[in-house]
PDB file of C-alpha atoms and ligand atoms in Angstrom:
ATOM      1  CA  UNK A   1     320.561 144.263  -0.885  1.00 64.00           C
ATOM      2  CA  UNK A   2     318.692 141.073   0.009  1.00 65.00           C
ATOM      3  CA  UNK A   3     320.551 138.272   1.712  1.00 64.00           C
ATOM      4  CA  UNK A   4     319.135 134.818   2.131  1.00 58.00           C
ATOM      5  CA  UNK A   5     319.421 133.585   5.682  1.00 61.00           C
ATOM      6  CA  UNK A   6     318.776 129.880   6.324  1.00 59.00           C
ATOM      7  CA  UNK A   7     316.425 128.174   6.537  1.00 63.00           C
ATOM      8  CA  UNK A   8     314.176 130.319   4.331  1.00 79.00           C
ATOM      9  CA  UNK A   9     313.757 133.829   5.725  1.00 87.00           C
ATOM     10  CA  UNK A  10     315.336 136.622   3.706  1.00 92.00           C
ATOM     11  CA  UNK A  11     316.635 139.794   5.301  1.00 94.00           C
ATOM     12  CA  UNK A  12     317.089 143.062   3.424  1.00 95.00           C
ATOM     13  CA  UNK A  13     320.140 144.995   4.469  1.00 97.00           C
ATOM     14  CA  UNK A  14     319.691 148.451   6.005  1.00 98.00           C
ATOM     15  CA  UNK A  15     323.178 149.043   7.416  1.00 98.00           C
ATOM     16  CA  UNK A  16     326.086 147.056   6.038  1.00 98.00           C
ATOM     17  CA  UNK A  17     329.109 145.874   8.020  1.00 98.00           C
ATOM     18  CA  UNK A  18     331.405 148.549   6.543  1.00 98.00           C
ATOM     19  CA  UNK A  19     328.966 151.370   7.290  1.00 98.00           C
ATOM     20  CA  UNK A  20     328.552 150.140  10.867  1.00 98.00           C
ATOM     21  CA  UNK A  21     332.322 149.849  11.386  1.00 98.00           C
ATOM     22  CA  UNK A  22     333.012 153.374  10.124  1.00 98.00           C
ATOM     23  CA  UNK A  23     330.292 154.859  12.326  1.00 98.00           C
ATOM     24  CA  UNK A  24     331.592 153.046  15.411  1.00 98.00           C
ATOM     25  CA  UNK A  25     335.142 154.278  14.822  1.00 98.00           C
ATOM     26  CA  UNK A  26     333.879 157.870  14.697  1.00 98.00           C
ATOM     27  CA  UNK A  27     331.686 157.416  17.780  1.00 98.00           C
ATOM     28  CA  UNK A  28     334.624 156.011  19.760  1.00 98.00           C
ATOM     29  CA  UNK A  29     336.655 159.138  19.041  1.00 98.00           C
ATOM     30  CA  UNK A  30     333.816 161.364  20.212  1.00 98.00           C
ATOM     31  CA  UNK A  31     333.259 159.289  23.351  1.00 98.00           C
ATOM     32  CA  UNK A  32     336.916 159.446  24.413  1.00 98.00           C
ATOM     33  CA  UNK A  33     337.067 163.179  23.684  1.00 98.00           C
ATOM     34  CA  UNK A  34     333.999 163.735  25.895  1.00 98.00           C
ATOM     35  CA  UNK A  35     334.359 161.202  28.690  1.00 98.00           C
ATOM     36  CA  UNK A  36     338.096 160.641  28.919  1.00 98.00           C
ATOM     37  CA  UNK A  37     339.962 157.346  28.959  1.00 98.00           C
ATOM     38  CA  UNK A  38     339.014 155.835  32.330  1.00 98.00           C
ATOM     39  CA  UNK A  39     335.638 154.190  31.899  1.00 98.00           C
ATOM     40  CA  UNK A  40     333.430 151.390  33.116  1.00 98.00           C
ATOM     41  CA  UNK A  41     331.669 149.938  30.070  1.00 98.00           C
ATOM     42  CA  UNK A  42     328.388 148.189  30.828  1.00 98.00           C
ATOM     43  CA  UNK A  43     326.950 146.224  27.921  1.00 98.00           C
ATOM     44  CA  UNK A  44     323.265 145.400  28.166  1.00 96.00           C
ATOM     45  CA  UNK A  45     322.827 141.768  27.097  1.00 95.00           C
ATOM     46  CA  UNK A  46     321.955 140.156  24.924  1.00 93.00           C
ATOM     47  CA  UNK A  47     321.412 142.529  22.015  1.00 95.00           C
ATOM     48  CA  UNK A  48     324.467 144.745  22.529  1.00 97.00           C
ATOM     49  CA  UNK A  49     327.137 142.038  22.481  1.00 98.00           C
ATOM     50  CA  UNK A  50     328.314 142.650  18.925  1.00 98.00           C
ATOM     51  CA  UNK A  51     328.162 146.443  19.148  1.00 98.00           C
ATOM     52  CA  UNK A  52     329.960 146.343  22.502  1.00 98.00           C
ATOM     53  CA  UNK A  53     332.715 144.081  21.153  1.00 98.00           C
ATOM     54  CA  UNK A  54     333.385 146.420  18.229  1.00 98.00           C
ATOM     55  CA  UNK A  55     332.952 149.640  20.213  1.00 99.00           C
ATOM     56  CA  UNK A  56     335.274 148.517  23.025  1.00 98.00           C
ATOM     57  CA  UNK A  57     338.035 147.700  20.549  1.00 98.00           C
ATOM     58  CA  UNK A  58     337.523 151.064  18.844  1.00 98.00           C
ATOM     59  CA  UNK A  59     337.696 152.795  22.250  1.00 98.00           C
ATOM     60  CA  UNK A  60     340.978 150.976  22.883  1.00 98.00           C
ATOM     61  CA  UNK A  61     342.346 152.285  19.578  1.00 98.00           C
ATOM     62  CA  UNK A  62     341.414 155.773  20.776  1.00 98.00           C
ATOM     63  CA  UNK A  63     343.387 155.307  24.004  1.00 98.00           C
ATOM     64  CA  UNK A  64     340.645 154.365  26.469  1.00 98.00           C
ATOM     65  CA  UNK A  65     340.983 151.815  29.265  1.00 98.00           C
ATOM     66  CA  UNK A  66     337.589 150.281  29.873  1.00 98.00           C
ATOM     67  CA  UNK A  67     336.582 148.013  32.711  1.00 98.00           C
ATOM     68  CA  UNK A  68     334.005 145.829  30.978  1.00 98.00           C
ATOM     69  CA  UNK A  69     330.935 144.409  32.641  1.00 98.00           C
ATOM     70  CA  UNK A  70     327.587 143.014  31.577  1.00 98.00           C
ATOM     71  CA  UNK A  71     324.028 143.410  32.661  1.00 97.00           C
ATOM     72  CA  UNK A  72     321.203 141.296  31.333  1.00 96.00           C
ATOM     73  CA  UNK A  73     317.850 142.986  31.279  1.00 90.00           C
ATOM     74  CA  UNK A  74     314.632 141.785  29.813  1.00 80.00           C
ATOM     75  CA  UNK A  75     311.784 143.915  28.531  1.00 71.00           C
ATOM     76  CA  UNK A  76     310.656 141.755  25.647  1.00 58.00           C
ATOM     77  CA  UNK A  77     309.274 138.252  25.526  1.00 51.00           C
ATOM     78  CA  UNK A  78     309.928 136.153  22.444  1.00 48.00           C
ATOM     79  CA  UNK A  79     307.892 138.444  20.205  1.00 52.00           C
ATOM     80  CA  UNK A  80     308.337 141.920  18.827  1.00 54.00           C
ATOM     81  CA  UNK A  81     306.177 143.881  21.291  1.00 55.00           C
ATOM     82  CA  UNK A  82     307.641 145.519  24.382  1.00 57.00           C
ATOM     83  CA  UNK A  83     306.092 144.144  27.560  1.00 58.00           C
ATOM     84  CA  UNK A  84     306.712 147.455  29.318  1.00 66.00           C
ATOM     85  CA  UNK A  85     308.372 145.758  32.269  1.00 77.00           C
ATOM     86  CA  UNK A  86     312.085 145.562  32.959  1.00 87.00           C
ATOM     87  CA  UNK A  87     313.689 142.762  34.945  1.00 87.00           C
ATOM     88  CA  UNK A  88     317.346 142.365  35.922  1.00 93.00           C
ATOM     89  CA  UNK A  89     318.307 138.858  34.880  1.00 94.00           C
ATOM     90  CA  UNK A  90     322.044 139.357  35.521  1.00 97.00           C
ATOM     91  CA  UNK A  91     323.652 142.262  37.356  1.00 97.00           C
ATOM     92  CA  UNK A  92     327.143 143.764  37.028  1.00 98.00           C
ATOM     93  CA  UNK A  93     329.761 142.936  39.644  1.00 97.00           C
ATOM     94  CA  UNK A  94     331.991 146.014  39.140  1.00 95.00           C
ATOM     95  CA  UNK A  95     331.708 148.841  41.660  1.00 96.00           C
ATOM     96  CA  UNK A  96     330.643 152.021  39.879  1.00 98.00           C
ATOM     97  CA  UNK A  97     330.806 154.527  42.737  1.00 98.00           C
ATOM     98  CA  UNK A  98     332.647 157.649  41.600  1.00 98.00           C
ATOM     99  CA  UNK A  99     333.235 156.197  38.118  1.00 98.00           C
ATOM    100  CA  UNK A 100     332.247 157.333  34.658  1.00 98.00           C
ATOM    101  CA  UNK A 101     330.005 154.625  33.220  1.00 98.00           C
ATOM    102  CA  UNK A 102     329.280 154.083  29.551  1.00 98.00           C
ATOM    103  CA  UNK A 103     326.047 152.141  29.147  1.00 98.00           C
ATOM    104  CA  UNK A 104     326.047 150.284  25.836  1.00 98.00           C
ATOM    105  CA  UNK A 105     322.920 148.984  24.108  1.00 97.00           C
ATOM    106  CA  UNK A 106     321.862 147.913  20.660  1.00 97.00           C
ATOM    107  CA  UNK A 107     318.694 149.912  20.054  1.00 96.00           C
ATOM    108  CA  UNK A 108     316.600 152.441  21.890  1.00 94.00           C
ATOM    109  CA  UNK A 109     312.872 152.247  21.398  1.00 92.00           C
ATOM    110  CA  UNK A 110     310.585 153.068  24.343  1.00 89.00           C
ATOM    111  CA  UNK A 111     313.698 153.752  26.418  1.00 91.00           C
ATOM    112  CA  UNK A 112     312.362 151.785  29.386  1.00 90.00           C
ATOM    113  CA  UNK A 113     315.267 149.334  29.474  1.00 89.00           C
ATOM    114  CA  UNK A 114     317.968 151.979  29.402  1.00 93.00           C
ATOM    115  CA  UNK A 115     316.190 154.423  31.697  1.00 94.00           C
ATOM    116  CA  UNK A 116     315.940 151.626  34.248  1.00 93.00           C
ATOM    117  CA  UNK A 117     319.638 150.700  33.915  1.00 95.00           C
ATOM    118  CA  UNK A 118     320.763 154.315  34.034  1.00 96.00           C
ATOM    119  CA  UNK A 119     318.787 155.010  37.212  1.00 95.00           C
ATOM    120  CA  UNK A 120     320.139 151.854  38.824  1.00 95.00           C
ATOM    121  CA  UNK A 121     323.786 152.785  38.150  1.00 97.00           C
ATOM    122  CA  UNK A 122     323.255 156.402  39.190  1.00 97.00           C
ATOM    123  CA  UNK A 123     321.680 155.231  42.441  1.00 97.00           C
ATOM    124  CA  UNK A 124     324.854 153.232  43.111  1.00 97.00           C
ATOM    125  CA  UNK A 125     326.885 156.409  43.050  1.00 98.00           C
ATOM    126  CA  UNK A 126     328.318 156.529  39.519  1.00 98.00           C
ATOM    127  CA  UNK A 127     329.716 159.986  38.935  1.00 98.00           C
ATOM    128  CA  UNK A 128     328.311 160.019  35.439  1.00 98.00           C
ATOM    129  CA  UNK A 129     326.304 157.560  33.358  1.00 98.00           C
ATOM    130  CA  UNK A 130     326.472 158.198  29.617  1.00 98.00           C
ATOM    131  CA  UNK A 131     324.477 156.136  27.155  1.00 98.00           C
ATOM    132  CA  UNK A 132     325.395 154.881  23.720  1.00 98.00           C
ATOM    133  CA  UNK A 133     323.088 152.994  21.372  1.00 98.00           C
ATOM    134  CA  UNK A 134     323.888 151.877  17.872  1.00 98.00           C
ATOM    135  CA  UNK A 135     320.333 152.539  16.704  1.00 98.00           C
ATOM    136  CA  UNK A 136     317.568 154.839  17.821  1.00 96.00           C
ATOM    137  CA  UNK A 137     313.954 154.570  16.689  1.00 94.00           C
ATOM    138  CA  UNK A 138     312.371 158.010  16.741  1.00 85.00           C
ATOM    139  CA  UNK A 139     308.852 158.693  17.945  1.00 82.00           C
ATOM    140  CA  UNK A 140     308.682 155.661  20.233  1.00 83.00           C
ATOM    141  CA  UNK A 141     310.038 157.069  23.470  1.00 83.00           C
ATOM    142  CA  UNK A 142     307.953 156.338  26.572  1.00 82.00           C
ATOM    143  CA  UNK A 143     310.462 157.659  29.096  1.00 86.00           C
ATOM    144  CA  UNK A 144     312.757 160.631  29.521  1.00 84.00           C
ATOM    145  CA  UNK A 145     316.078 159.381  28.204  1.00 90.00           C
ATOM    146  CA  UNK A 146     318.410 160.992  25.720  1.00 90.00           C
ATOM    147  CA  UNK A 147     321.353 158.838  24.646  1.00 95.00           C
ATOM    148  CA  UNK A 148     324.516 160.897  24.257  1.00 97.00           C
ATOM    149  CA  UNK A 149     326.051 158.755  21.515  1.00 98.00           C
ATOM    150  CA  UNK A 150     323.792 157.400  18.763  1.00 98.00           C
ATOM    151  CA  UNK A 151     325.057 155.441  15.774  1.00 98.00           C
ATOM    152  CA  UNK A 152     322.081 155.774  13.450  1.00 98.00           C
ATOM    153  CA  UNK A 153     318.493 156.968  13.639  1.00 96.00           C
ATOM    154  CA  UNK A 154     316.693 154.077  11.978  1.00 94.00           C
ATOM    155  CA  UNK A 155     313.293 153.745  10.324  1.00 93.00           C
ATOM    156  CA  UNK A 156     310.429 152.527  12.508  1.00 93.00           C
ATOM    157  CA  UNK A 157     310.805 148.897  11.486  1.00 94.00           C
ATOM    158  CA  UNK A 158     311.656 145.774  13.428  1.00 95.00           C
ATOM    159  CA  UNK A 159     315.333 145.241  12.648  1.00 97.00           C
ATOM    160  CA  UNK A 160     317.511 142.186  13.102  1.00 97.00           C
ATOM    161  CA  UNK A 161     321.181 141.303  12.899  1.00 97.00           C
ATOM    162  CA  UNK A 162     324.375 142.609  14.470  1.00 98.00           C
ATOM    163  CA  UNK A 163     323.243 141.303  17.862  1.00 98.00           C
ATOM    164  CA  UNK A 164     319.531 141.955  17.438  1.00 97.00           C
ATOM    165  CA  UNK A 165     317.104 139.078  17.198  1.00 95.00           C
ATOM    166  CA  UNK A 166     313.614 138.047  16.302  1.00 93.00           C
ATOM    167  CA  UNK A 167     312.605 135.090  18.470  1.00 89.00           C
ATOM    168  CA  UNK A 168     316.289 134.217  19.072  1.00 90.00           C
ATOM    169  CA  UNK A 169     317.275 134.235  15.393  1.00 92.00           C
ATOM    170  CA  UNK A 170     319.585 136.500  13.360  1.00 95.00           C
ATOM    171  CA  UNK A 171     321.819 137.839  16.150  1.00 96.00           C
ATOM    172  CA  UNK A 172     324.872 136.477  14.335  1.00 96.00           C
ATOM    173  CA  UNK A 173     324.371 138.469  11.118  1.00 96.00           C
ATOM    174  CA  UNK A 174     327.267 140.885  10.440  1.00 97.00           C
ATOM    175  CA  UNK A 175     324.823 143.499   9.081  1.00 98.00           C
ATOM    176  CA  UNK A 176     321.519 145.064  10.206  1.00 98.00           C
ATOM    177  CA  UNK A 177     318.415 144.456   8.164  1.00 97.00           C
ATOM    178  CA  UNK A 178     314.687 143.909   8.023  1.00 96.00           C
ATOM    179  CA  UNK A 179     312.986 140.545   7.539  1.00 94.00           C
ATOM    180  CA  UNK A 180     311.218 140.310   4.215  1.00 92.00           C
ATOM    181  CA  UNK A 181     307.511 139.509   4.350  1.00 88.00           C
TER     182      UNK A 181
HETATM  183  P1  IMP B   1     313.006 149.711  24.919  1.00 83.45           P
HETATM  184  O1  IMP B   1     313.137 149.415  26.380  1.00 83.45           O
HETATM  185  O2  IMP B   1     311.586 149.781  24.439  1.00 83.45           O
HETATM  186  O3  IMP B   1     313.819 150.924  24.494  1.00 83.45           O
HETATM  187  O4  IMP B   1     313.536 148.431  24.157  1.00 83.45           O
HETATM  188  C1  IMP B   1     314.861 148.313  23.854  1.00 83.45           C
HETATM  189  C2  IMP B   1     315.213 146.862  23.654  1.00 83.45           C
HETATM  190  O5  IMP B   1     314.215 146.163  22.909  1.00 83.45           O
HETATM  191  C3  IMP B   1     316.476 146.795  22.819  1.00 83.45           C
HETATM  192  O6  IMP B   1     317.623 146.785  23.633  1.00 83.45           O
HETATM  193  C4  IMP B   1     316.279 145.515  22.037  1.00 83.45           C
HETATM  194  O7  IMP B   1     316.778 144.429  22.787  1.00 83.45           O
HETATM  195  C5  IMP B   1     314.788 145.394  21.875  1.00 83.45           C
HETATM  196  N1  IMP B   1     314.344 145.951  20.577  1.00 83.45           N
HETATM  197  C6  IMP B   1     313.692 147.105  20.350  1.00 83.45           C
HETATM  198  N2  IMP B   1     313.455 147.297  19.036  1.00 83.45           N
HETATM  199  C7  IMP B   1     313.995 146.218  18.414  1.00 83.45           C
HETATM  200  C8  IMP B   1     314.102 145.829  17.018  1.00 83.45           C
HETATM  201  O8  IMP B   1     313.659 146.507  16.061  1.00 83.45           O
HETATM  202  N3  IMP B   1     314.723 144.646  16.769  1.00 83.45           N
HETATM  203  C9  IMP B   1     315.249 143.863  17.758  1.00 83.45           C
HETATM  204  N4  IMP B   1     315.176 144.188  19.066  1.00 83.45           N
HETATM  205  C10 IMP B   1     314.548 145.358  19.390  1.00 83.45           C
HETATM  206 MG1   MG B   2     318.502 145.052  24.354  1.00 83.45          MG
END
């Protein structure tokens, strides 16, 4: 389905809002069954904000109590190519020592961003750091990281919507899609 997004760019839908919601509900059940109900949830800004908001509410429905925090990392400039460098723009304030941490991100590509965040939280003494991403692009991994909870394995395309942007646009879309040429 093609949706017209102002001003003139059209975006073809890959994953609709209903499909995303159903997948998140199932993932939340699996996460609570595996990790238990006492979690620190760390959302990696900005891209994960919509996934985190929906996942955290689904985790609540499955009985979890999550201490929520945010980390802002940057590995991309304004374009669509990874710069290969990770910078912490905003750190969490919650102590993670001895805790089970759920690291939440939108999409895993090279894995550099999440590998960096996972190492950082482990080094601070987290008992366990599990990773969830809504999307995973196969064949692009540049580091050793295996997310435990993946929503969808997506085609190797630059996707937007549901928190993900292209040059600061399209984060607000309730679905995930690809910009039309
Ligand atoms: P990685 O460090 O190469 O795994 O990059 C992951 C980050 O790059 C994600 O958290 C996104 O913010 C961004 N990213 C990677 N692929 C896409 C995409 O297709 N659309 C939008 N953002 C992307
Ligand atoms: Mg991101």
